XYZ file of C-alpha atoms in Angstrom:
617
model
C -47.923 -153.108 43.035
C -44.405 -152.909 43.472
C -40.958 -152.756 45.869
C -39.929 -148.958 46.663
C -36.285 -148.493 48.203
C -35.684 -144.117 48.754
C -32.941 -142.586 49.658
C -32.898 -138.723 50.599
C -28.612 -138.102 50.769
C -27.248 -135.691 53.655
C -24.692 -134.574 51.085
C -26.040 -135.586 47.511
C -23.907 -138.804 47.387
C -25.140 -141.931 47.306
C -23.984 -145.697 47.129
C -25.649 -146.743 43.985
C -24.062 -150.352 44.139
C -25.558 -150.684 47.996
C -29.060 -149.456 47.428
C -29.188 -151.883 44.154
C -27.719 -154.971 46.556
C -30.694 -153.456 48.935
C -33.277 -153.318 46.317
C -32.702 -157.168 45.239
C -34.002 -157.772 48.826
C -37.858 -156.595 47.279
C -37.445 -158.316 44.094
C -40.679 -160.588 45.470
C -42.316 -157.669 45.595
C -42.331 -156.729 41.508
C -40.851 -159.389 39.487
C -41.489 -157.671 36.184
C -39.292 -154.748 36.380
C -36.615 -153.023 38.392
C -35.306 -149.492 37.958
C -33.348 -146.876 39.885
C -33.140 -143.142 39.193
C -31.566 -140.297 41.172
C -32.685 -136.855 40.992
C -30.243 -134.811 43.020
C -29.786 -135.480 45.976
C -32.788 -138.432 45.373
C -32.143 -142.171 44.340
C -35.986 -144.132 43.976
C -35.712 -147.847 43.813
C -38.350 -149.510 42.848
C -39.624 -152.950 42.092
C -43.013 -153.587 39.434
C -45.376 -156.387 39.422
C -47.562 -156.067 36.428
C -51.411 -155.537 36.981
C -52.158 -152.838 34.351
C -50.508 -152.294 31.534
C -50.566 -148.305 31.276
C -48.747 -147.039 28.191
C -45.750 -145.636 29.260
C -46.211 -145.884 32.864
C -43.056 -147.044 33.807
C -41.749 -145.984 37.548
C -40.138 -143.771 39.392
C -42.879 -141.104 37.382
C -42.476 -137.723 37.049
C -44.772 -134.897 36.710
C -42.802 -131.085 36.357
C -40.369 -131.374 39.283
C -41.877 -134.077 40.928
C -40.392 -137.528 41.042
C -42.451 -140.258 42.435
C -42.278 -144.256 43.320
C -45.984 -145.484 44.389
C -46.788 -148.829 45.621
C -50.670 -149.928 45.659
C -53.792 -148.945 43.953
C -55.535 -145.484 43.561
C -58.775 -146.927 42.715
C -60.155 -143.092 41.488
C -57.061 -142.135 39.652
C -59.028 -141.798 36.175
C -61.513 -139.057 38.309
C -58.554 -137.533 39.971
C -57.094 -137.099 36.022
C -59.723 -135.728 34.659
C -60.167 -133.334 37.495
C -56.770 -132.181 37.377
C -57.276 -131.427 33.639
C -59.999 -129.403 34.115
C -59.084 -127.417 36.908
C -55.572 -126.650 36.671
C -55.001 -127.440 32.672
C -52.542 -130.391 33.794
C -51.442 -132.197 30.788
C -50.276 -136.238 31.077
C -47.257 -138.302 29.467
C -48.671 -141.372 30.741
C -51.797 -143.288 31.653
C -50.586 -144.169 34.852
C -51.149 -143.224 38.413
C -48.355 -142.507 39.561
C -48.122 -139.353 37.354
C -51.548 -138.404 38.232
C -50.401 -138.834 42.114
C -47.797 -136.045 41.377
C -50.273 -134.210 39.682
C -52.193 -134.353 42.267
C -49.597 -132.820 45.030
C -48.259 -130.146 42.645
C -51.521 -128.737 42.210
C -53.698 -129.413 45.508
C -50.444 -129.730 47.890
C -49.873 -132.269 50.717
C -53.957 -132.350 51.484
C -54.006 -134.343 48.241
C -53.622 -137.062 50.196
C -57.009 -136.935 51.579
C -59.057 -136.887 47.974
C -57.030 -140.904 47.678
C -58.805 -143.865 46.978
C -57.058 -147.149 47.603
C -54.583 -148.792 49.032
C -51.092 -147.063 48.918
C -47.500 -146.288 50.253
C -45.682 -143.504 48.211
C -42.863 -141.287 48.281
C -42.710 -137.898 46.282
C -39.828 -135.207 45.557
C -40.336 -131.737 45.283
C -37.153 -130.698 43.446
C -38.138 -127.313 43.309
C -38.172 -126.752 46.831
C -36.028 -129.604 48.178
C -38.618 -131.165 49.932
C -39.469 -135.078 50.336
C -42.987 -136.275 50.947
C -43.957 -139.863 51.685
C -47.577 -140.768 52.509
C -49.155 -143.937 53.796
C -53.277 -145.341 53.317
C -56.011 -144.531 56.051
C -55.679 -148.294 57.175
C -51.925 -149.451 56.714
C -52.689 -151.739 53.383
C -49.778 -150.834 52.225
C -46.068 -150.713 54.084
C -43.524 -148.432 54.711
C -40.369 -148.114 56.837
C -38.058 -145.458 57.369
C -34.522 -145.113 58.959
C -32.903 -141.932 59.798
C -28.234 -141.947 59.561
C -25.637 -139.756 59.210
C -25.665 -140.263 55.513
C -29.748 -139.430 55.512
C -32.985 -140.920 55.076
C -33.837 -144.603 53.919
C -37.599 -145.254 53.118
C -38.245 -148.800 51.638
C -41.842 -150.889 51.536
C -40.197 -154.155 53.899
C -37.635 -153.392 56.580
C -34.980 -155.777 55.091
C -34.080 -153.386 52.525
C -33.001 -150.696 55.109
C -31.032 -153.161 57.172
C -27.945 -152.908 55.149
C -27.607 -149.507 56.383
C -28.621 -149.817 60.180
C -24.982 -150.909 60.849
C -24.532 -150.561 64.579
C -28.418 -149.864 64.906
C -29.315 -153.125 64.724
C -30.322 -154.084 68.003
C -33.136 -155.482 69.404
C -35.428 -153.392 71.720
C -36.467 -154.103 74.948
C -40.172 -152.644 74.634
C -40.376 -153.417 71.483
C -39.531 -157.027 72.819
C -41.683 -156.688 75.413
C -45.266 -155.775 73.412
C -44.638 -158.746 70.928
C -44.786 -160.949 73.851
C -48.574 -159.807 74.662
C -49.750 -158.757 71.400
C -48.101 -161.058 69.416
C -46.786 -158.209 66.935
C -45.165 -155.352 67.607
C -47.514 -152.436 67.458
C -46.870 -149.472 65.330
C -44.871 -147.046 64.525
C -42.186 -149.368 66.310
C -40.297 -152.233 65.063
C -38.172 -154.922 66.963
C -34.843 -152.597 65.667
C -35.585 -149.434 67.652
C -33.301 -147.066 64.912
C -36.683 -148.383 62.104
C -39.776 -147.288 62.266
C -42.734 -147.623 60.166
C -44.479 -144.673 58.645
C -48.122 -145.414 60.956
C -51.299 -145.730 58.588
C -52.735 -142.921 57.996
C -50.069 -140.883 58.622
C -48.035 -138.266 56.112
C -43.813 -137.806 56.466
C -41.806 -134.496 55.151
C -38.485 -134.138 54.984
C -36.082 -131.796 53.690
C -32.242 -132.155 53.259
C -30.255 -132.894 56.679
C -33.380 -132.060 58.937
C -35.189 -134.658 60.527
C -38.429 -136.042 59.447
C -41.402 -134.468 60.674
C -44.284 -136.513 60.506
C -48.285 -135.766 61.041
C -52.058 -137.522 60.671
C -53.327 -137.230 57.622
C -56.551 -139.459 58.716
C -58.241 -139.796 61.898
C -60.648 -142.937 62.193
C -64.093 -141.848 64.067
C -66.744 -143.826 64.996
C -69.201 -141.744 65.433
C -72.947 -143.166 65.374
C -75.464 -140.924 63.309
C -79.352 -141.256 64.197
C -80.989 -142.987 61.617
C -83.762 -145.547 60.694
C -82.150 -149.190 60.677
C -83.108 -150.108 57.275
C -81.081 -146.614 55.805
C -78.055 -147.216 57.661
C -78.093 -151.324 56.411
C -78.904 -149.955 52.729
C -75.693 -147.705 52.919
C -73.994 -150.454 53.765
C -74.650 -152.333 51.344
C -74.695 -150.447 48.582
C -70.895 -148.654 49.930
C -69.825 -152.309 49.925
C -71.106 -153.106 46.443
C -69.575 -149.709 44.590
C -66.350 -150.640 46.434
C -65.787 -154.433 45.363
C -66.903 -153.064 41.918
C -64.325 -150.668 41.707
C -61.499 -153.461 43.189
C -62.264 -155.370 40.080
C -59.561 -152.882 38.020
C -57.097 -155.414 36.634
C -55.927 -156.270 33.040
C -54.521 -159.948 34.407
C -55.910 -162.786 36.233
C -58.209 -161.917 39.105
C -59.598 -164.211 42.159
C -60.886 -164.269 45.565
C -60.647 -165.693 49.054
C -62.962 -167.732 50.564
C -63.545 -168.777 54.036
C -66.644 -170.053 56.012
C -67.481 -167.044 56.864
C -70.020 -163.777 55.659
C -66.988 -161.147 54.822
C -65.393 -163.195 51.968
C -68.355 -164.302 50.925
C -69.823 -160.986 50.819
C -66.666 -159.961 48.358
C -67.077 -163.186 46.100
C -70.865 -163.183 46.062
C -70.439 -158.985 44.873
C -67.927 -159.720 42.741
C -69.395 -162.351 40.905
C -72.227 -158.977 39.732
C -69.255 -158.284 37.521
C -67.275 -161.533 36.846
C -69.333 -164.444 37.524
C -66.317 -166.959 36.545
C -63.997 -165.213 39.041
C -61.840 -168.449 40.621
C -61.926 -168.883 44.213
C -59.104 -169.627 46.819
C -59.469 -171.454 50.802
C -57.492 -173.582 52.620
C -57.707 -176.059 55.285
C -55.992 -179.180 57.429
C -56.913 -182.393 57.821
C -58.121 -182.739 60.848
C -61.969 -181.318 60.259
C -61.879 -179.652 63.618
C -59.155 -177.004 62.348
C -60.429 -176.993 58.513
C -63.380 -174.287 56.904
C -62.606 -176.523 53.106
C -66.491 -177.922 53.535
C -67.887 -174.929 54.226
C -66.144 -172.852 51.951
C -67.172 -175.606 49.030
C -71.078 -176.012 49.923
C -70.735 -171.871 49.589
C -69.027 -172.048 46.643
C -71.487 -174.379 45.202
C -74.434 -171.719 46.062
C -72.395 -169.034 44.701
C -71.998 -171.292 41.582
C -68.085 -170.323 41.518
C -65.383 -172.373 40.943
C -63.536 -173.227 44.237
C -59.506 -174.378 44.617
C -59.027 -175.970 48.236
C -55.345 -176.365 49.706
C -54.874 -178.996 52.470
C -51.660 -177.705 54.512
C -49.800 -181.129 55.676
C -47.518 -180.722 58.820
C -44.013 -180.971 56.961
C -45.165 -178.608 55.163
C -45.699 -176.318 57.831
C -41.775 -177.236 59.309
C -40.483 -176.015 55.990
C -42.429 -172.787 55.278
C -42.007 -171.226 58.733
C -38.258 -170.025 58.538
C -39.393 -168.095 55.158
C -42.758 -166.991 56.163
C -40.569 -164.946 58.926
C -37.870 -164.081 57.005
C -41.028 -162.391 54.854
C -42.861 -160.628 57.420
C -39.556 -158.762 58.726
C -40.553 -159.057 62.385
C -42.023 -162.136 63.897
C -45.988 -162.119 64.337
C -47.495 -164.814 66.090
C -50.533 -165.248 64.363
C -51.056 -168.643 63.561
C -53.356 -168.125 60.760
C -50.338 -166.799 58.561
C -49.332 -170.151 57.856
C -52.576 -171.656 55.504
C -52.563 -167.547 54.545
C -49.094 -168.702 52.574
C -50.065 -171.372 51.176
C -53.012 -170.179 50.181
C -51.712 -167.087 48.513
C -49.258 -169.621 47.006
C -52.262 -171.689 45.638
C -53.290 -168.978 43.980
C -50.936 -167.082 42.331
C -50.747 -169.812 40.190
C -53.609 -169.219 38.652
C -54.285 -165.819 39.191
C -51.549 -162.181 39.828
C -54.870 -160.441 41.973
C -57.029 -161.577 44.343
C -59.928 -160.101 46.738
C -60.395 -160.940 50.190
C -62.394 -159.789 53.561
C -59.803 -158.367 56.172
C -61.199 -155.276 57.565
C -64.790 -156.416 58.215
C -64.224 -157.339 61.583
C -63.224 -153.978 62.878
C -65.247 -152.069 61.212
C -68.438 -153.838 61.844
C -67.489 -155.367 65.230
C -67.088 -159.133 64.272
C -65.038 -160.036 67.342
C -66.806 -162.148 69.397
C -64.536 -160.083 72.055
C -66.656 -156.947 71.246
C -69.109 -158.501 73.389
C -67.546 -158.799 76.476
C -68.994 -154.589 78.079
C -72.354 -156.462 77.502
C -71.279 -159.670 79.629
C -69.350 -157.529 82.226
C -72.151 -155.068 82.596
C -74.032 -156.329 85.663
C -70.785 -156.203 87.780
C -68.905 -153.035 86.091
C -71.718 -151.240 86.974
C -71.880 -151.572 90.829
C -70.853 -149.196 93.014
C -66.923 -148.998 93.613
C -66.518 -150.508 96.765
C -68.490 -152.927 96.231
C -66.216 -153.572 92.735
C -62.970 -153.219 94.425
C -64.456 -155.887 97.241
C -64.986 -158.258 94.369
C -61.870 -157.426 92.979
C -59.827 -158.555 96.268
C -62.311 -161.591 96.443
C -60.753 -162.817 92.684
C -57.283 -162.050 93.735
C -57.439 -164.888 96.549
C -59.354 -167.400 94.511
C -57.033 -169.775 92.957
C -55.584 -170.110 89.585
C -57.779 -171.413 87.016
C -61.265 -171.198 89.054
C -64.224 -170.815 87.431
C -65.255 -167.303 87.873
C -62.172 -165.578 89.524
C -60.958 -164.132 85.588
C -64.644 -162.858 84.995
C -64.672 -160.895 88.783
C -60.857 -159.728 87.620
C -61.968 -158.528 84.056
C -65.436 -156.667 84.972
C -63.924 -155.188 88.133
C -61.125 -153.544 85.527
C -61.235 -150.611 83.706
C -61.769 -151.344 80.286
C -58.234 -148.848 79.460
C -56.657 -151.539 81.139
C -58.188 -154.732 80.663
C -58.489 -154.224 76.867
C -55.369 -154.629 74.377
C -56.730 -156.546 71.577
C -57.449 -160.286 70.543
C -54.334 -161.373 71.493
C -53.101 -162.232 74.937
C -50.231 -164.115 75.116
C -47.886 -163.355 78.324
C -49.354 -160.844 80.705
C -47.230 -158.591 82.933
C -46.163 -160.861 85.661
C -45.127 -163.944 83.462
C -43.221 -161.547 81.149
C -41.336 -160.054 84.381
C -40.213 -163.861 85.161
C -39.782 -164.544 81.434
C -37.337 -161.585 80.115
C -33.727 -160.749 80.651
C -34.522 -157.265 80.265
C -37.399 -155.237 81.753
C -41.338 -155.357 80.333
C -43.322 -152.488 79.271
C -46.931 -152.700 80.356
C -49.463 -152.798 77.574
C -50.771 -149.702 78.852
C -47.546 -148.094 77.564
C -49.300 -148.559 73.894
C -53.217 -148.223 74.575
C -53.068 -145.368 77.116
C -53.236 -142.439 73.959
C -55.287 -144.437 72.095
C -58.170 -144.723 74.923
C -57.517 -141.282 75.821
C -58.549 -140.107 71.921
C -61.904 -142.406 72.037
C -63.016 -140.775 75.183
C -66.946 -140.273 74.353
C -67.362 -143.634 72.832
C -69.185 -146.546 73.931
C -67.343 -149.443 74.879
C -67.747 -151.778 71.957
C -66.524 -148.395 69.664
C -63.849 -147.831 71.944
C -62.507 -151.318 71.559
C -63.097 -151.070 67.991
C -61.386 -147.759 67.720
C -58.342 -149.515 69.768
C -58.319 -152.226 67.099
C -58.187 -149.669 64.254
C -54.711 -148.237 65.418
C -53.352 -151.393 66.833
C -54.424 -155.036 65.606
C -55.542 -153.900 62.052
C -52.341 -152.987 61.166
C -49.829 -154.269 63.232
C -51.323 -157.586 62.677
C -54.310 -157.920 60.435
C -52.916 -156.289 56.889
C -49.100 -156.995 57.842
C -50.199 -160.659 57.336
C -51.555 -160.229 54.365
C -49.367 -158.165 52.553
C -46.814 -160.317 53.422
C -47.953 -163.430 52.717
C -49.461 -162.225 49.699
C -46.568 -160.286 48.177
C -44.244 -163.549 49.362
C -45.562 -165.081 45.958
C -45.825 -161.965 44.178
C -49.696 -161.902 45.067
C -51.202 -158.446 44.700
C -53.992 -158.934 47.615
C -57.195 -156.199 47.423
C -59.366 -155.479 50.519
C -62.698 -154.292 49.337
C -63.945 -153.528 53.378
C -61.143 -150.786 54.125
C -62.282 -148.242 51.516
C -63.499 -145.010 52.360
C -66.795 -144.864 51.402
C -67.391 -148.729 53.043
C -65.875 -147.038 56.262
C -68.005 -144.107 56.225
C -71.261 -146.497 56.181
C -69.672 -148.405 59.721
C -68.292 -145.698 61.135
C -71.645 -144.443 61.280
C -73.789 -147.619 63.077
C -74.973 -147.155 66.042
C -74.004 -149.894 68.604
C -77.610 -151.437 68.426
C -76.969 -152.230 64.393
C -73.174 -153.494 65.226
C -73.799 -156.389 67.971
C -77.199 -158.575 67.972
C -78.313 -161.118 70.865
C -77.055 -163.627 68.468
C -74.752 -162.352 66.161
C -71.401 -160.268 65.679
C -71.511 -157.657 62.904
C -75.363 -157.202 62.821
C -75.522 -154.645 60.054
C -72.988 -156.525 57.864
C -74.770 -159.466 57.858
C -78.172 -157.763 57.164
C -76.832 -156.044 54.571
C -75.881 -158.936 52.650
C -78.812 -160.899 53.523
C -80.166 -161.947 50.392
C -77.017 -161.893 48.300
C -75.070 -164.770 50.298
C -76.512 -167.694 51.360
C -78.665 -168.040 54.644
C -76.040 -170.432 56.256
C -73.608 -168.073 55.671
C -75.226 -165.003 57.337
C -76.151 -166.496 60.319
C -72.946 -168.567 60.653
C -70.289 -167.793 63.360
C -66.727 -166.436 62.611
C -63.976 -169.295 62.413
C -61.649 -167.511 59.930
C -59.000 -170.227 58.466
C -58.859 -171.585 62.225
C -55.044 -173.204 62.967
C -54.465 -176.424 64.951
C -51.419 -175.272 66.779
C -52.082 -176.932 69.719
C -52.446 -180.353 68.102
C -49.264 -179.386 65.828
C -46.899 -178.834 69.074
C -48.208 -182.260 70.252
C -46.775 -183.915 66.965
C -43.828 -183.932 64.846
C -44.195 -179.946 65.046
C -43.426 -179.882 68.546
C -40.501 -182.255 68.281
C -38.790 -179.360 66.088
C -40.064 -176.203 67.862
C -37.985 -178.111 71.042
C -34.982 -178.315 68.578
C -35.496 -174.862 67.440
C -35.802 -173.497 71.344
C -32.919 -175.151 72.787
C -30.722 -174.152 69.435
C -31.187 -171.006 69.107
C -29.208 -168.436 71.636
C -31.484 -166.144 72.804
C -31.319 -166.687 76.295
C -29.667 -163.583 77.411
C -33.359 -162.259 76.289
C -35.506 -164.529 77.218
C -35.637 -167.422 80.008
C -35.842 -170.007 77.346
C -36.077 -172.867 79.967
C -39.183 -171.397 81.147
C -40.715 -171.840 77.813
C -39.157 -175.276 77.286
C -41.199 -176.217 80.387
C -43.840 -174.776 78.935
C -43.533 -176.770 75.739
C -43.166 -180.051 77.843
C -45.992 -179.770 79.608
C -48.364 -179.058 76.530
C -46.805 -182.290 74.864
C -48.000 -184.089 77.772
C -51.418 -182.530 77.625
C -50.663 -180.576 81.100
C -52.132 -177.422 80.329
C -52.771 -175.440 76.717
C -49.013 -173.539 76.086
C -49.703 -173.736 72.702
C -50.038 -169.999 71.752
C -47.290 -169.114 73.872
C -44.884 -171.520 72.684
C -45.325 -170.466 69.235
C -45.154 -166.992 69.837
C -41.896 -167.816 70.882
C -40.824 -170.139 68.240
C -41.796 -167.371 65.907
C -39.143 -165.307 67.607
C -36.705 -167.661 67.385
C -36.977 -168.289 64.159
C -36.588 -164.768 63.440
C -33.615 -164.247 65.465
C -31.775 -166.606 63.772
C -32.244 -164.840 60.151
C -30.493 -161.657 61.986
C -27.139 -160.452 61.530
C -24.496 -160.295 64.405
C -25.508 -156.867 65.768
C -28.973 -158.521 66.958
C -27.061 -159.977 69.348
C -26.829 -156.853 71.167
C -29.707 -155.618 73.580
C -30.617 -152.312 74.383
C -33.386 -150.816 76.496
C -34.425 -147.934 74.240
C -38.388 -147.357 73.689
């Protein structure tokens, strides 16, 4: 695991002082080692943290005229080795993977890519014929930003490495702006500075000397169901999911594992424990019970027979983390559940440098109790359309906040436009009253996304929206934040390839049950995790940020809103109001307050040039 900082020169110079100023910005990111080489026109950065000590492994590797920096895991590198041995006669300096990566494209070329296993974000130079290749993972585990200047190309693994260099690019976007305010992140390949962009997951970058980058899909998720007998399709499951937490286990220091209330982490620990049954587990909680899984997560710990560390996240707590937990994620996301995700991670990297945990489950075996929403929409989608669009009129005149009117508005809707992930936060016509500037519909983001699942059912479609969109922009960022904050390396047994090829798969009977999210999942495991556990509902490290604004929380969020000048953005009175009347139990603001706390906060870690505001997508 590890920082990478790349720089691809216009003219073969480089500021060696700058990109090591730059590269102190990752140092969270490897604390064991830091090293920068150039090779031509080619300086790598990069930043270690110490899982496996592989003789003579040290980074930026090189294989013939390849140079390459790697973040991540490649969980088959030893197969990939031998393979290249036998094949092409490739000979090895090191036992490490990043030679073996090189390896890999000097022999097999940029589809090389596609025989990967693991999490990863690398970059790769082909001296010979002046050519730089970067590459991301299927799912976005791993990060990686790029910005384009006159000078050249700047690739780094957190976007406030490449800042230095933005200069006069450092301004804010308004659609950029505008999607954070409904999704609560800003989607992919898009950041908040229009001039940096993140390398999408899944997704391959070339670039030679003074041309621009050309970029290109290197993996297409497909949910396609495959006729089978139920009991085949739960086996494959199962046993996908076993071989894959098996082969996370790699590590030569401390390893643990989250665990929540719910089946996915339990799933990992309960697998996990086949190999190490002392592995040390990790959840968090609050004290009010409402807002805390720390019971739970002990009576399944207890079952499991593992040993359990619980951290209880106190309010002033929470007032001091925030400012760093965004000044770690780069751009603000609104998530609520980051905050006991830091302090959890922070729990346990003191005991432990790797841990496992469950993100991924949820969209690939439809554990959103959202994913059920075609079946409850179904007897009025399905009318005739006049008959819809007369319903549709009927909601549009019942008044705010009736019971029934946002039922009639969401089954009368398409689901292209109705659908844009779990989170909702300000919807078109509260965004047009609440920014300076002007608001991109949602639409603008999901339209080529719906338009490549055409053929899909609706839960897959909404699945297959959540796979390009939430997973990454919101999902992983979170947790390779958070975990790399503390110098965590965080593993995610669900999103490996073989684990997606059992979901992707399931037919929608096996994904949703009359009672139950995730149907297959949970039968899979049946047997291996306690009863409770399978049949128990997602909560997944719930957050009490409506009780927090109504406390000493909410007293600083209104000193952090009225301090911090972002008005020429956004109507910041309007969410002062908003604030007011959720302290006075007037309405639930909560999750739209915070979103914009969360932007304030970040705002206020930018340099000068954020003041500036430009409408570029």
């Amino acid at each position: 695991m590890c920082g990478l900082l790349v720089f691809l020169s216009c003219d073969g110079t480089a500021d060696r002082s700058a990109l090591a100023a730059a590269l102190e910005r990752l140092h969270h990111r490897g604390p064991d080692e830091t090293s920068m080489v150039a090779d031509g026109g080619v300086v790598f950065g990069f930043t270690r943290l110490a899982i496996i000590d592989r003789a003579h492994s040290r980074q930026p590797g090189q294989y013939r005229h390849w140079t390459v920096a790697f973040n991540g895991e490649i969980y088959n590198y030893r197969q990939l080795r031998e393979q290249l041995a036998r094949e092409h006669g490739a000979t090895f300096a090191t036992e490490g993977e990043a030679e073996v990566l090189a390896a890999a494209f000097h022999h097999w070329g940029p589809s090389a890519v596609g025989r990967l296993r693991g999490m990863f974000a690398a970059v790769l130079w082909d001296a010979a014929s002046g050519t730089l290749h970067a590459i991301r993972d299927p799912f976005g585990i791993k990060p990686l930003y790029h910005l384009r200047t006159p000078d050249g190309l700047y690739l780094a693994s957190e976007k406030k490495a490449l800042m230095p260099f933005a200069g006069g690019a450092a301004r804010i976007g308004a659609a950029q702006l505008s999607h954070y305010l409904t999704l609560q992140y800003v989607p992919e390949p898009a950041t908040l500075h229009p001039a940096v962009h993140r390398l999408p997951a899944g997704h391959a970058l070339t670039c030679r000397v003074g041309q621009e980058p050309q970029i290109r899909r290197h993996f297409e998720p497909a949910l396609r169901p495959v006729p089978r007998p139920a009991a085949d399709a739960i086996a494959a499951v199962r046993d996908a999911l076993r071989e894959s937490v098996h082969a996370h286990l790699q590590s030569e220091v401390p390893l643990g594992a989250f665990l929540s209330s719910g089946v996915d982490s339990t799933a990992v620990v309960a697998l996990a424990r086949e190999v190490h049954p002392g592995i040390r587990v990790y959840t968090a909680g609050f004290d009010d019970p409402r807002y805390s899984e720390i019971e739970a997560a002990s009576e399944t710990a207890a079952a499991l027979g593992v040993d359990l560390t619980a951290t209880l996240v106190r309010d002033e707590e929470v007032i001091e983390a925030l400012p760093r937990i965004v000044w770690h994620l780069d751009d603000p996301v609104a998530d609520p559940a980051i905050v006991p995700l830091y302090f959890l991670c922070r729990a346990a990297a003191r005991d432990v440098t790797v841990v496992l945990s469950g993100e991924g489950a949820d969209e690939l075996f439809a554990g959103y109790e959202i994913y059920r929403e075609p079946s409850a929409l179904a007897a009025v989608a399905g009318l005739p359309d006049p008959l819809r669009r007369g319903l549709r009129a009927v909601a549009g005149v019942l008044p705010e906040g009736m019971r029934g009117r946002s039922f009639l508005q969401r089954a009368t809707t398409p689901i292209g436009e109705r659908y844009y992930g779990n989170a909702r936060i300000f919807g078109a016509d509260e965004k047009a009253r609440l920014m300076r500037g002007p608001a991109e519909p949602h639409t603008a983001v999901t339209a080529p996304i719906f338009r490549a699942a055409q053929g899909l059912d609706e839960v897959s479609t909404m699945q297959y929206v959540d796979l390009h969109t939430w997973l990454p922009g919101d999902i992983l960022t979170k947790a390779d934040r958070m975990s790399m904050a503390h110098s965590l390396e965080l593993r995610v047994p669900f999103l490996d390839r073989a684990v997606y090829a059992a979901a992707a798969s399931l037919p929608p009977e096996l994904k949703l049950s009359p009672h139950a999210t995730k149907h297959a999942l949970r039968e899979a495991v049946r047997g291996l995790v306690p009863d409770a556990v399978v049949n128990r509902r997602k909560l997944g490290f719930p957050t009490p940020t409506r009780v927090w604004l109504r406390g000493p929380i909410g007293e600083w969020a209104a000193d952090v809103l009225s301090e911090t000048p972002v008005d020429h953005l956004i109507d910041i009175e309007h969410v002062q109001r908003l604030l007011a009347a959720h302290r006075r139990s007037a309405g639930d603001h909560s999750r739209k307050v915070w979103t914009v706390l969360m932007f304030c906060l970040w705002y206020t870690q930018q340099p000068a040039t954020a003041s500036l505001y430009t409408a570029v997508p």
